[in-house]
PDB file of C-alpha atoms in Angstrom:
ATOM      1  CA  MET A   1       0.080   0.311   0.092  1.00 69.00           C
ATOM      2  CA  GLU A   2       1.831   3.622  -1.260  1.00 83.00           C
ATOM      3  CA  ASN A   3       0.967   6.100   0.832  1.00 86.00           C
ATOM      4  CA  PRO A   4       2.636   9.261  -0.392  1.00 86.00           C
ATOM      5  CA  LEU A   5       3.029  11.721   2.533  1.00 86.00           C
ATOM      6  CA  THR A   6       5.083   8.348   4.033  1.00 89.00           C
ATOM      7  CA  THR A   7       8.061  10.547   4.014  1.00 90.00           C
ATOM      8  CA  GLU A   8       7.258  13.889   4.978  1.00 89.00           C
ATOM      9  CA  ILE A   9       5.145  11.931   8.246  1.00 88.00           C
ATOM     10  CA  GLN A  10       8.658  10.237   9.089  1.00 88.00           C
ATOM     11  CA  ALA A  11      10.160  13.929   8.339  1.00 88.00           C
ATOM     12  CA  ASN A  12       8.109  16.299  10.209  1.00 87.00           C
ATOM     13  CA  TYR A  13       5.609  14.210  12.684  1.00 88.00           C
ATOM     14  CA  GLN A  14       8.379  11.602  13.368  1.00 87.00           C
ATOM     15  CA  GLU A  15       6.561  11.371  18.091  1.00 87.00           C
ATOM     16  CA  MET A  16       2.865  10.750  15.737  1.00 88.00           C
ATOM     17  CA  TYR A  17       4.771   8.321  13.418  1.00 90.00           C
ATOM     18  CA  GLN A  18       6.808   6.170  16.461  1.00 89.00           C
ATOM     19  CA  LEU A  19       3.528   6.631  18.923  1.00 89.00           C
ATOM     20  CA  ALA A  20       1.530   4.706  15.733  1.00 87.00           C
ATOM     21  CA  GLU A  21       4.434   2.557  15.569  1.00 86.00           C
ATOM     22  CA  GLN A  22       5.053   1.815  19.520  1.00 86.00           C
ATOM     23  CA  VAL A  23       1.106   1.199  19.615  1.00 86.00           C
ATOM     24  CA  ILE A  24       0.698  -1.488  16.776  1.00 84.00           C
ATOM     25  CA  THR A  25       3.235  -3.002  18.201  1.00 81.00           C
ATOM     26  CA  THR A  26       1.438  -4.204  21.616  1.00 82.00           C
ATOM     27  CA  MET A  27      -1.814  -4.656  20.192  1.00 82.00           C
ATOM     28  CA  PRO A  28      -2.873  -8.032  19.853  1.00 81.00           C
ATOM     29  CA  THR A  29      -4.436  -7.211  16.876  1.00 78.00           C
ATOM     30  CA  PHE A  30      -1.686  -6.398  14.682  1.00 76.00           C
ATOM     31  CA  GLN A  31       0.930  -9.231  16.409  1.00 76.00           C
ATOM     32  CA  SER A  32       1.118 -11.458  13.829  1.00 77.00           C
ATOM     33  CA  PHE A  33       0.997  -9.167  11.369  1.00 80.00           C
ATOM     34  CA  SER A  34       3.833  -6.931   9.623  1.00 82.00           C
ATOM     35  CA  LEU A  35       2.118  -3.657   8.902  1.00 84.00           C
ATOM     36  CA  THR A  36       4.861  -1.433   6.357  1.00 88.00           C
ATOM     37  CA  PRO A  37       6.261   2.280   7.146  1.00 89.00           C
ATOM     38  CA  ASN A  38       3.698   3.060   4.984  1.00 90.00           C
ATOM     39  CA  GLU A  39       0.554   1.130   6.563  1.00 87.00           C
ATOM     40  CA  ILE A  40       1.933   2.787  10.347  1.00 88.00           C
ATOM     41  CA  ALA A  41       2.686   6.287   8.153  1.00 89.00           C
ATOM     42  CA  TYR A  42      -1.963   6.131   7.707  1.00 87.00           C
ATOM     43  CA  ILE A  43      -2.331   5.353  11.009  1.00 89.00           C
ATOM     44  CA  ALA A  44      -0.227   8.359  12.540  1.00 89.00           C
ATOM     45  CA  LEU A  45      -2.407   9.573  10.110  1.00 90.00           C
ATOM     46  CA  HIS A  46      -5.586   9.210  12.434  1.00 89.00           C
ATOM     47  CA  PHE A  47      -4.304  10.364  15.479  1.00 86.00           C
ATOM     48  CA  MET A  48      -3.010  13.578  14.003  1.00 85.00           C
ATOM     49  CA  ALA A  49      -6.355  14.507  12.377  1.00 84.00           C
ATOM     50  CA  ALA A  50      -7.319  13.231  16.962  1.00 81.00           C
ATOM     51  CA  LYS A  51      -5.438  15.378  18.108  1.00 74.00           C
ATOM     52  CA  GLU A  52      -6.213  18.258  15.774  1.00 70.00           C
ATOM     53  CA  ARG A  53     -10.347  17.093  17.098  1.00 70.00           C
ATOM     54  CA  TYR A  54      -9.279  16.828  20.394  1.00 64.00           C
ATOM     55  CA  LYS A  55      -7.923  20.224  20.811  1.00 60.00           C
ATOM     56  CA  GLU A  56     -10.350  22.041  19.585  1.00 58.00           C
ATOM     57  CA  GLN A  57     -13.629  21.398  21.418  1.00 63.00           C
ATOM     58  CA  ARG A  58     -10.758  21.086  24.778  1.00 72.00           C
ATOM     59  CA  LYS A  59     -10.795  24.767  26.885  1.00 86.00           C
ATOM     60  CA  TYR A  60      -7.730  25.773  28.412  1.00 92.00           C
ATOM     61  CA  ASN A  61      -8.424  26.973  32.210  1.00 94.00           C
ATOM     62  CA  VAL A  62      -7.545  29.991  33.089  1.00 95.00           C
ATOM     63  CA  LEU A  63      -6.736  31.958  36.362  1.00 96.00           C
ATOM     64  CA  VAL A  64      -6.411  35.443  36.289  1.00 94.00           C
ATOM     65  CA  ILE A  65      -4.909  37.257  38.672  1.00 93.00           C
ATOM     66  CA  CYS A  66      -5.521  41.560  39.734  1.00 88.00           C
ATOM     67  CA  ALA A  67      -4.288  44.109  42.572  1.00 78.00           C
ATOM     68  CA  THR A  68      -7.280  42.888  44.685  1.00 71.00           C
ATOM     69  CA  GLY A  69     -10.310  40.828  42.897  1.00 69.00           C
ATOM     70  CA  TYR A  70     -11.643  43.761  42.145  1.00 70.00           C
ATOM     71  CA  GLY A  71     -13.035  45.996  40.167  1.00 66.00           C
ATOM     72  CA  SER A  72     -10.820  46.293  36.676  1.00 70.00           C
ATOM     73  CA  ALA A  73      -9.971  42.418  37.239  1.00 78.00           C
ATOM     74  CA  GLN A  74     -13.422  41.913  36.146  1.00 77.00           C
ATOM     75  CA  MET A  75     -13.416  43.914  33.296  1.00 78.00           C
ATOM     76  CA  LEU A  76     -10.218  42.136  32.340  1.00 89.00           C
ATOM     77  CA  LYS A  77     -12.445  38.982  32.406  1.00 90.00           C
ATOM     78  CA  SER A  78     -15.826  39.635  30.406  1.00 86.00           C
ATOM     79  CA  ARG A  79     -12.893  41.230  27.494  1.00 88.00           C
ATOM     80  CA  ILE A  80     -11.101  37.807  28.301  1.00 93.00           C
ATOM     81  CA  GLU A  81     -14.477  35.900  27.790  1.00 91.00           C
ATOM     82  CA  ASN A  82     -15.550  37.741  25.040  1.00 90.00           C
ATOM     83  CA  GLU A  83     -12.525  37.234  23.127  1.00 91.00           C
ATOM     84  CA  LEU A  84     -11.200  33.992  24.039  1.00 91.00           C
ATOM     85  CA  GLY A  85     -14.761  31.963  25.544  1.00 88.00           C
ATOM     86  CA  ASN A  86     -14.466  29.139  22.233  1.00 86.00           C
ATOM     87  CA  LEU A  87     -10.904  28.570  23.281  1.00 88.00           C
ATOM     88  CA  ILE A  88     -10.995  29.673  27.763  1.00 92.00           C
ATOM     89  CA  SER A  89     -12.310  28.903  30.335  1.00 93.00           C
ATOM     90  CA  ILE A  90     -12.389  30.849  33.630  1.00 95.00           C
ATOM     91  CA  THR A  91     -11.865  28.780  36.131  1.00 94.00           C
ATOM     92  CA  ASP A  92     -10.985  31.649  39.051  1.00 94.00           C
ATOM     93  CA  VAL A  93     -10.454  35.207  39.331  1.00 92.00           C
ATOM     94  CA  ILE A  94      -8.453  36.642  41.931  1.00 91.00           C
ATOM     95  CA  GLY A  95      -6.104  39.438  44.071  1.00 88.00           C
ATOM     96  CA  TYR A  96      -2.517  38.631  44.749  1.00 88.00           C
ATOM     97  CA  TYR A  97      -2.528  37.835  47.965  1.00 85.00           C
ATOM     98  CA  GLU A  98      -5.220  34.958  47.156  1.00 88.00           C
ATOM     99  CA  ILE A  99      -2.372  33.126  44.757  1.00 91.00           C
ATOM    100  CA  ASN A 100      -2.298  29.478  46.660  1.00 90.00           C
ATOM    101  CA  ASP A 101      -1.445  25.882  45.681  1.00 89.00           C
ATOM    102  CA  GLU A 102      -4.947  25.172  46.025  1.00 91.00           C
ATOM    103  CA  LYS A 103      -6.126  28.082  43.701  1.00 93.00           C
ATOM    104  CA  LEU A 104      -3.255  27.045  40.733  1.00 93.00           C
ATOM    105  CA  LYS A 105      -4.553  23.006  41.011  1.00 92.00           C
ATOM    106  CA  GLY A 106      -5.669  21.831  36.911  1.00 92.00           C
ATOM    107  CA  ILE A 107      -4.737  25.869  35.676  1.00 94.00           C
ATOM    108  CA  ASP A 108      -2.496  25.597  32.106  1.00 92.00           C
ATOM    109  CA  PHE A 109      -2.404  29.243  32.464  1.00 93.00           C
ATOM    110  CA  ILE A 110      -2.282  32.529  34.489  1.00 95.00           C
ATOM    111  CA  VAL A 111      -3.198  36.073  32.491  1.00 95.00           C
ATOM    112  CA  SER A 112      -2.502  38.914  35.649  1.00 94.00           C
ATOM    113  CA  SER A 113      -2.952  42.616  34.985  1.00 90.00           C
ATOM    114  CA  ILE A 114      -0.135  42.830  37.942  1.00 89.00           C
ATOM    115  CA  ASP A 115       3.894  41.596  37.910  1.00 87.00           C
ATOM    116  CA  LEU A 116       3.798  38.102  38.497  1.00 89.00           C
ATOM    117  CA  SER A 117       8.190  38.325  37.894  1.00 82.00           C
ATOM    118  CA  ASN A 118       8.608  37.913  40.902  1.00 80.00           C
ATOM    119  CA  LEU A 119       6.677  34.852  42.055  1.00 87.00           C
ATOM    120  CA  ILE A 120       8.244  30.792  39.683  1.00 85.00           C
ATOM    121  CA  PHE A 121       5.295  28.993  38.852  1.00 87.00           C
ATOM    122  CA  ASN A 122       5.622  25.592  36.421  1.00 82.00           C
ATOM    123  CA  ILE A 123       2.652  27.422  34.002  1.00 88.00           C
ATOM    124  CA  PRO A 124       2.604  29.681  31.601  1.00 89.00           C
ATOM    125  CA  VAL A 125       1.795  34.116  33.024  1.00 92.00           C
ATOM    126  CA  PHE A 126       0.461  36.635  30.671  1.00 94.00           C
ATOM    127  CA  THR A 127       0.915  39.857  31.879  1.00 92.00           C
ATOM    128  CA  VAL A 128      -1.252  42.241  29.850  1.00 92.00           C
ATOM    129  CA  SER A 129      -2.916  45.140  30.498  1.00 88.00           C
ATOM    130  CA  VAL A 130      -6.689  45.902  32.281  1.00 80.00           C
ATOM    131  CA  PHE A 131      -8.039  46.534  28.921  1.00 82.00           C
ATOM    132  CA  LEU A 132      -6.580  42.672  26.919  1.00 89.00           C
ATOM    133  CA  THR A 133      -5.515  45.650  24.027  1.00 90.00           C
ATOM    134  CA  ASP A 134      -5.700  43.443  20.081  1.00 91.00           C
ATOM    135  CA  GLU A 135      -1.512  42.721  20.722  1.00 92.00           C
ATOM    136  CA  GLU A 136      -1.715  41.933  24.158  1.00 94.00           C
ATOM    137  CA  LEU A 137      -4.734  39.096  22.856  1.00 93.00           C
ATOM    138  CA  GLN A 138      -2.990  38.162  19.626  1.00 92.00           C
ATOM    139  CA  GLU A 139       0.191  36.878  21.428  1.00 91.00           C
ATOM    140  CA  ILE A 140      -2.428  34.801  24.695  1.00 92.00           C
ATOM    141  CA  LYS A 141      -4.006  33.211  20.794  1.00 89.00           C
ATOM    142  CA  HIS A 142      -0.778  32.847  18.694  1.00 85.00           C
ATOM    143  CA  SER A 143       0.124  30.503  21.380  1.00 84.00           C
ATOM    144  CA  ILE A 144      -2.664  28.593  22.063  1.00 82.00           C
ATOM    145  CA  SER A 145      -2.777  27.200  18.480  1.00 76.00           C
ATOM    146  CA  HIS A 146       0.569  26.705  19.150  1.00 69.00           C
ATOM    147  CA  LEU A 147      -0.342  24.649  22.803  1.00 64.00           C
ATOM    148  CA  ASN A 148       0.768  20.685  21.909  1.00 50.00           C
ATOM    149  CA  THR A 149       1.659  19.383  24.883  1.00 43.00           C
ATOM    150  CA  SER A 150       1.866  20.565  28.395  1.00 44.00           C
ATOM    151  CA  THR A 151       5.213  22.880  28.198  1.00 45.00           C
ATOM    152  CA  SER A 152       4.023  24.429  24.534  1.00 46.00           C
ATOM    153  CA  LEU A 153       3.745  27.417  25.538  1.00 47.00           C
ATOM    154  CA  ARG A 154       7.194  27.729  27.585  1.00 51.00           C
ATOM    155  CA  LYS A 155       8.046  27.160  24.557  1.00 48.00           C
ATOM    156  CA  MET A 156       6.344  30.011  23.245  1.00 46.00           C
ATOM    157  CA  GLU A 157       7.859  31.927  25.373  1.00 50.00           C
ATOM    158  CA  ASP A 158      11.329  30.563  25.355  1.00 51.00           C
ATOM    159  CA  GLU A 159      11.074  31.916  21.502  1.00 49.00           C
ATOM    160  CA  THR A 160      10.411  35.133  22.165  1.00 44.00           C
ATOM    161  CA  SER A 161      12.986  35.491  23.919  1.00 51.00           C
ATOM    162  CA  GLU A 162      14.720  38.195  23.847  1.00 54.00           C
ATOM    163  CA  LEU A 163      18.421  37.441  25.844  1.00 69.00           C
ATOM    164  CA  SER A 164      19.992  34.061  26.128  1.00 87.00           C
ATOM    165  CA  VAL A 165      20.485  31.983  28.898  1.00 92.00           C
ATOM    166  CA  ARG A 166      24.829  31.795  28.761  1.00 92.00           C
ATOM    167  CA  GLU A 167      24.135  35.834  28.026  1.00 92.00           C
ATOM    168  CA  VAL A 168      22.634  36.727  31.799  1.00 95.00           C
ATOM    169  CA  PHE A 169      23.897  33.461  33.609  1.00 97.00           C
ATOM    170  CA  ASP A 170      27.360  35.346  34.904  1.00 97.00           C
ATOM    171  CA  ASP A 171      25.204  38.439  35.982  1.00 97.00           C
ATOM    172  CA  TYR A 172      23.643  36.387  38.084  1.00 97.00           C
ATOM    173  CA  PHE A 173      25.225  33.341  39.350  1.00 98.00           C
ATOM    174  CA  SER A 174      28.819  32.683  40.718  1.00 98.00           C
ATOM    175  CA  LYS A 175      31.641  30.195  42.163  1.00 98.00           C
ATOM    176  CA  GLU A 176      30.918  32.062  45.763  1.00 98.00           C
ATOM    177  CA  ALA A 177      27.180  30.884  45.717  1.00 98.00           C
ATOM    178  CA  PHE A 178      27.653  27.359  44.653  1.00 99.00           C
ATOM    179  CA  PHE A 179      27.338  24.283  47.074  1.00 99.00           C
ATOM    180  CA  ILE A 180      28.156  21.011  46.889  1.00 98.00           C
ATOM    181  CA  LEU A 181      26.691  20.109  50.600  1.00 98.00           C
ATOM    182  CA  SER A 182      25.629  16.655  53.090  1.00 97.00           C
ATOM    183  CA  ASN A 183      23.808  15.795  55.518  1.00 97.00           C
ATOM    184  CA  VAL A 184      22.600  19.421  55.863  1.00 98.00           C
ATOM    185  CA  SER A 185      18.728  20.895  57.392  1.00 98.00           C
ATOM    186  CA  LYS A 186      16.783  22.892  55.176  1.00 98.00           C
ATOM    187  CA  ASP A 187      17.273  26.386  57.345  1.00 98.00           C
ATOM    188  CA  GLU A 188      20.438  25.820  57.312  1.00 98.00           C
ATOM    189  CA  VAL A 189      20.764  25.782  53.266  1.00 98.00           C
ATOM    190  CA  LEU A 190      18.921  28.462  53.246  1.00 98.00           C
ATOM    191  CA  ARG A 191      20.868  30.689  55.991  1.00 98.00           C
ATOM    192  CA  LYS A 192      24.081  29.786  54.226  1.00 98.00           C
ATOM    193  CA  LEU A 193      22.971  30.484  50.969  1.00 99.00           C
ATOM    194  CA  VAL A 194      21.140  33.479  51.407  1.00 98.00           C
ATOM    195  CA  LYS A 195      25.135  34.391  53.291  1.00 98.00           C
ATOM    196  CA  SER A 196      26.613  34.145  50.864  1.00 98.00           C
ATOM    197  CA  ILE A 197      25.192  36.750  48.987  1.00 98.00           C
ATOM    198  CA  SER A 198      24.858  39.146  50.726  1.00 97.00           C
ATOM    199  CA  LYS A 199      28.139  40.532  50.923  1.00 93.00           C
ATOM    200  CA  HIS A 200      26.788  43.790  49.512  1.00 90.00           C
ATOM    201  CA  GLU A 201      23.919  44.546  51.304  1.00 96.00           C
ATOM    202  CA  ASN A 202      22.434  45.512  54.066  1.00 95.00           C
ATOM    203  CA  ASP A 203      22.836  44.731  57.626  1.00 94.00           C
ATOM    204  CA  GLN A 204      19.238  44.086  57.057  1.00 96.00           C
ATOM    205  CA  PHE A 205      19.288  41.603  53.779  1.00 97.00           C
ATOM    206  CA  GLU A 206      19.613  38.028  55.187  1.00 98.00           C
ATOM    207  CA  LYS A 207      16.700  38.539  58.127  1.00 97.00           C
ATOM    208  CA  ARG A 208      14.743  40.129  55.311  1.00 97.00           C
ATOM    209  CA  MET A 209      14.967  37.494  53.240  1.00 97.00           C
ATOM    210  CA  LEU A 210      14.387  34.253  54.868  1.00 98.00           C
ATOM    211  CA  ASP A 211      11.233  35.859  56.008  1.00 96.00           C
ATOM    212  CA  MET A 212       9.820  36.642  52.954  1.00 94.00           C
ATOM    213  CA  MET A 213      10.975  33.616  51.583  1.00 95.00           C
ATOM    214  CA  LYS A 214       8.506  32.215  54.275  1.00 94.00           C
ATOM    215  CA  GLN A 215       6.204  34.189  53.440  1.00 90.00           C
ATOM    216  CA  ARG A 216       6.333  33.575  49.915  1.00 89.00           C
ATOM    217  CA  GLU A 217       6.466  29.285  50.398  1.00 89.00           C
ATOM    218  CA  ALA A 218       3.013  30.519  52.750  1.00 86.00           C
ATOM    219  CA  MET A 219       1.245  31.418  49.441  1.00 82.00           C
ATOM    220  CA  SER A 220       2.555  28.563  47.442  1.00 81.00           C
ATOM    221  CA  SER A 221       4.992  25.735  46.657  1.00 84.00           C
ATOM    222  CA  ILE A 222       7.978  26.140  45.768  1.00 90.00           C
ATOM    223  CA  ILE A 223       9.467  23.372  44.477  1.00 91.00           C
ATOM    224  CA  PHE A 224       9.138  21.803  41.028  1.00 88.00           C
ATOM    225  CA  GLY A 225       9.346  18.204  40.284  1.00 87.00           C
ATOM    226  CA  GLU A 226      10.416  15.846  43.224  1.00 91.00           C
ATOM    227  CA  HIS A 227      14.136  17.143  43.846  1.00 96.00           C
ATOM    228  CA  ILE A 228      14.061  20.347  42.755  1.00 96.00           C
ATOM    229  CA  ALA A 229      13.490  23.473  44.702  1.00 96.00           C
ATOM    230  CA  VAL A 230      13.455  27.429  43.870  1.00 94.00           C
ATOM    231  CA  PRO A 231      12.687  29.792  46.923  1.00 95.00           C
ATOM    232  CA  HIS A 232      12.638  33.309  46.746  1.00 93.00           C
ATOM    233  CA  PRO A 233      10.742  35.868  48.658  1.00 91.00           C
ATOM    234  CA  MET A 234       7.351  37.458  47.586  1.00 86.00           C
ATOM    235  CA  LYS A 235       9.202  40.787  46.947  1.00 87.00           C
ATOM    236  CA  ALA A 236      12.860  42.133  45.700  1.00 90.00           C
ATOM    237  CA  VAL A 237      15.091  42.115  49.130  1.00 94.00           C
ATOM    238  CA  GLY A 238      18.588  43.082  47.757  1.00 94.00           C
ATOM    239  CA  SER A 239      19.957  45.717  45.290  1.00 96.00           C
ATOM    240  CA  LYS A 240      20.953  43.144  43.280  1.00 96.00           C
ATOM    241  CA  HIS A 241      20.088  40.025  41.257  1.00 96.00           C
ATOM    242  CA  HIS A 242      21.761  36.221  42.547  1.00 97.00           C
ATOM    243  CA  PHE A 243      20.949  32.862  42.285  1.00 97.00           C
ATOM    244  CA  ALA A 244      22.587  30.736  45.198  1.00 98.00           C
ATOM    245  CA  VAL A 245      23.000  26.925  44.150  1.00 99.00           C
ATOM    246  CA  ALA A 246      23.735  24.092  46.626  1.00 99.00           C
ATOM    247  CA  LEU A 247      23.201  20.556  45.025  1.00 98.00           C
ATOM    248  CA  ILE A 248      22.706  18.021  47.572  1.00 98.00           C
ATOM    249  CA  GLN A 249      24.569  15.254  47.430  1.00 97.00           C
ATOM    250  CA  ASP A 250      22.107  12.689  50.350  1.00 96.00           C
ATOM    251  CA  GLU A 251      18.262  14.452  51.211  1.00 93.00           C
ATOM    252  CA  LEU A 252      17.544  17.302  51.998  1.00 98.00           C
ATOM    253  CA  LEU A 253      13.679  16.885  54.271  1.00 97.00           C
ATOM    254  CA  TRP A 254      12.429  20.158  53.002  1.00 97.00           C
ATOM    255  CA  ASP A 255       8.748  18.836  54.728  1.00 95.00           C
ATOM    256  CA  ASP A 256       6.708  15.950  55.306  1.00 95.00           C
ATOM    257  CA  GLN A 257       5.214  16.197  51.237  1.00 93.00           C
ATOM    258  CA  TYR A 258       9.108  16.868  50.265  1.00 95.00           C
ATOM    259  CA  PRO A 259      11.584  14.605  51.463  1.00 97.00           C
ATOM    260  CA  SER A 260      14.071  14.299  48.779  1.00 97.00           C
ATOM    261  CA  ILE A 261      15.237  17.296  47.640  1.00 98.00           C
ATOM    262  CA  LYS A 262      18.721  17.191  45.450  1.00 98.00           C
ATOM    263  CA  ILE A 263      18.735  20.787  43.557  1.00 98.00           C
ATOM    264  CA  VAL A 264      17.772  24.131  45.181  1.00 98.00           C
ATOM    265  CA  PHE A 265      17.586  27.063  43.236  1.00 97.00           C
ATOM    266  CA  LEU A 266      17.565  30.036  46.220  1.00 97.00           C
ATOM    267  CA  MET A 267      16.442  33.463  44.099  1.00 95.00           C
ATOM    268  CA  SER A 268      17.153  36.670  44.619  1.00 96.00           C
ATOM    269  CA  MET A 269      15.687  40.065  42.327  1.00 92.00           C
ATOM    270  CA  SER A 270      16.858  43.183  42.454  1.00 93.00           C
ATOM    271  CA  ILE A 271      14.410  46.667  43.723  1.00 91.00           C
ATOM    272  CA  HIS A 272      16.671  47.899  40.717  1.00 91.00           C
ATOM    273  CA  GLU A 273      16.429  45.796  37.518  1.00 90.00           C
ATOM    274  CA  ASN A 274      15.859  41.865  36.716  1.00 89.00           C
ATOM    275  CA  ASP A 275      16.889  41.907  32.493  1.00 89.00           C
ATOM    276  CA  GLY A 276      17.263  37.873  32.025  1.00 89.00           C
ATOM    277  CA  LEU A 277      15.178  36.684  34.768  1.00 88.00           C
ATOM    278  CA  PRO A 278      12.777  35.230  33.092  1.00 82.00           C
ATOM    279  CA  GLU A 279      15.332  33.493  30.671  1.00 87.00           C
ATOM    280  CA  LEU A 280      16.959  31.294  33.646  1.00 91.00           C
ATOM    281  CA  THR A 281      14.007  30.667  35.816  1.00 87.00           C
ATOM    282  CA  SER A 282      12.417  29.282  32.702  1.00 84.00           C
ATOM    283  CA  ALA A 283      15.765  27.242  32.026  1.00 90.00           C
ATOM    284  CA  ILE A 284      14.957  25.816  35.567  1.00 91.00           C
ATOM    285  CA  VAL A 285      11.980  25.158  34.987  1.00 85.00           C
ATOM    286  CA  ASP A 286      12.727  23.596  32.290  1.00 88.00           C
ATOM    287  CA  LEU A 287      15.486  20.910  34.180  1.00 93.00           C
ATOM    288  CA  VAL A 288      12.828  19.190  36.447  1.00 90.00           C
ATOM    289  CA  ASP A 289      11.405  17.258  32.434  1.00 88.00           C
ATOM    290  CA  GLU A 290      15.417  16.503  32.827  1.00 94.00           C
ATOM    291  CA  PRO A 291      16.077  14.079  35.187  1.00 95.00           C
ATOM    292  CA  ASP A 292      19.134  12.769  33.239  1.00 96.00           C
ATOM    293  CA  LEU A 293      20.488  16.212  33.522  1.00 97.00           C
ATOM    294  CA  GLN A 294      19.590  17.241  36.605  1.00 97.00           C
ATOM    295  CA  GLU A 295      21.280  13.458  37.735  1.00 97.00           C
ATOM    296  CA  GLN A 296      24.999  14.597  35.866  1.00 98.00           C
ATOM    297  CA  MET A 297      25.111  17.477  37.410  1.00 98.00           C
ATOM    298  CA  LEU A 298      24.892  16.166  40.833  1.00 98.00           C
ATOM    299  CA  ALA A 299      27.853  14.537  39.836  1.00 97.00           C
ATOM    300  CA  CYS A 300      28.755  18.325  39.170  1.00 97.00           C
ATOM    301  CA  GLN A 301      32.875  18.599  41.566  1.00 96.00           C
ATOM    302  CA  SER A 302      32.617  22.412  39.963  1.00 98.00           C
ATOM    303  CA  PHE A 303      31.481  25.568  39.052  1.00 98.00           C
ATOM    304  CA  GLU A 304      32.589  25.891  35.869  1.00 98.00           C
ATOM    305  CA  GLU A 305      30.985  21.715  35.555  1.00 98.00           C
ATOM    306  CA  PHE A 306      27.498  23.278  36.243  1.00 98.00           C
ATOM    307  CA  ARG A 307      27.883  26.003  34.646  1.00 98.00           C
ATOM    308  CA  THR A 308      29.111  24.102  31.438  1.00 97.00           C
ATOM    309  CA  LEU A 309      25.283  21.487  32.618  1.00 97.00           C
ATOM    310  CA  PHE A 310      23.250  24.611  32.647  1.00 97.00           C
ATOM    311  CA  PHE A 311      23.242  25.433  29.538  1.00 96.00           C
ATOM    312  CA  LYS A 312      22.856  22.869  28.042  1.00 94.00           C
ATOM    313  CA  ILE A 313      19.067  23.148  29.792  1.00 92.00           C
ATOM    314  CA  LYS A 314      17.890  24.891  26.254  1.00 81.00           C
ATOM    315  CA  GLU A 315      20.748  23.310  24.441  1.00 78.00           C
ATOM    316  CA  ARG A 316      18.405  20.319  23.578  1.00 64.00           C
TER     317      ARG A 316
END
């Protein structure tokens, strides 16, 4: 059976072709048959069509965040529903201080009228005006149209990034704020990391950082995956932006829910400017889906090795 699309499917839709091939080999119905690449490509076409139908039927769950959740928030909600009602479902409209893990359950992305760059989420965030301009609307539509996996919106954001991880890494990370630790407590790790970035800050920096990090963690989880923690303050505390890193050689008990943290990225935003921060936080979120790279990082013996591996996150 000839299939004129086989070559194109194998080249441009390799994931679907491999899925079709995998499903066929596990189904008893096909055990006695040896299907050709042309026949597998036809089955892949059916998978692709089903996927498109699912995308058309499914609505993405959106959380709308404004300063208080009232007033202008309702204006933004109405605008989103009028323009994107066929694509999205608004699960809730909340204020900044109402953000918590419960509110984030099942959410595909956030639309916010306030700057949330000081908080890290493992879902995409679109910052818009309360009037939701046509340009902002098109950006959201464009991202939704390319959404075919749980990470696609994040990848879309990466494509529009103005800076690369390589360009900004050395402005945030340093050898002095990099540690390989074992047999330590959560409190010891946090204090050590905060101290490592406090050199040019005021006397209150360490205390304020620790207090603000507690407030941030009380809002929603700062754990990504099972083994990565990204503690950071509710708002910028320092005059300079930093990342401090701890690679844990055994297991760090963070809390009852996360007893085996392996990598800690402590983030401190600057009260002045944070150019390149979204690129770095995006890379850390992507690292969650790279267990092999995590293991390589944990085997690092130097900051230089860690730096080289961090660059690989966005190169995969």
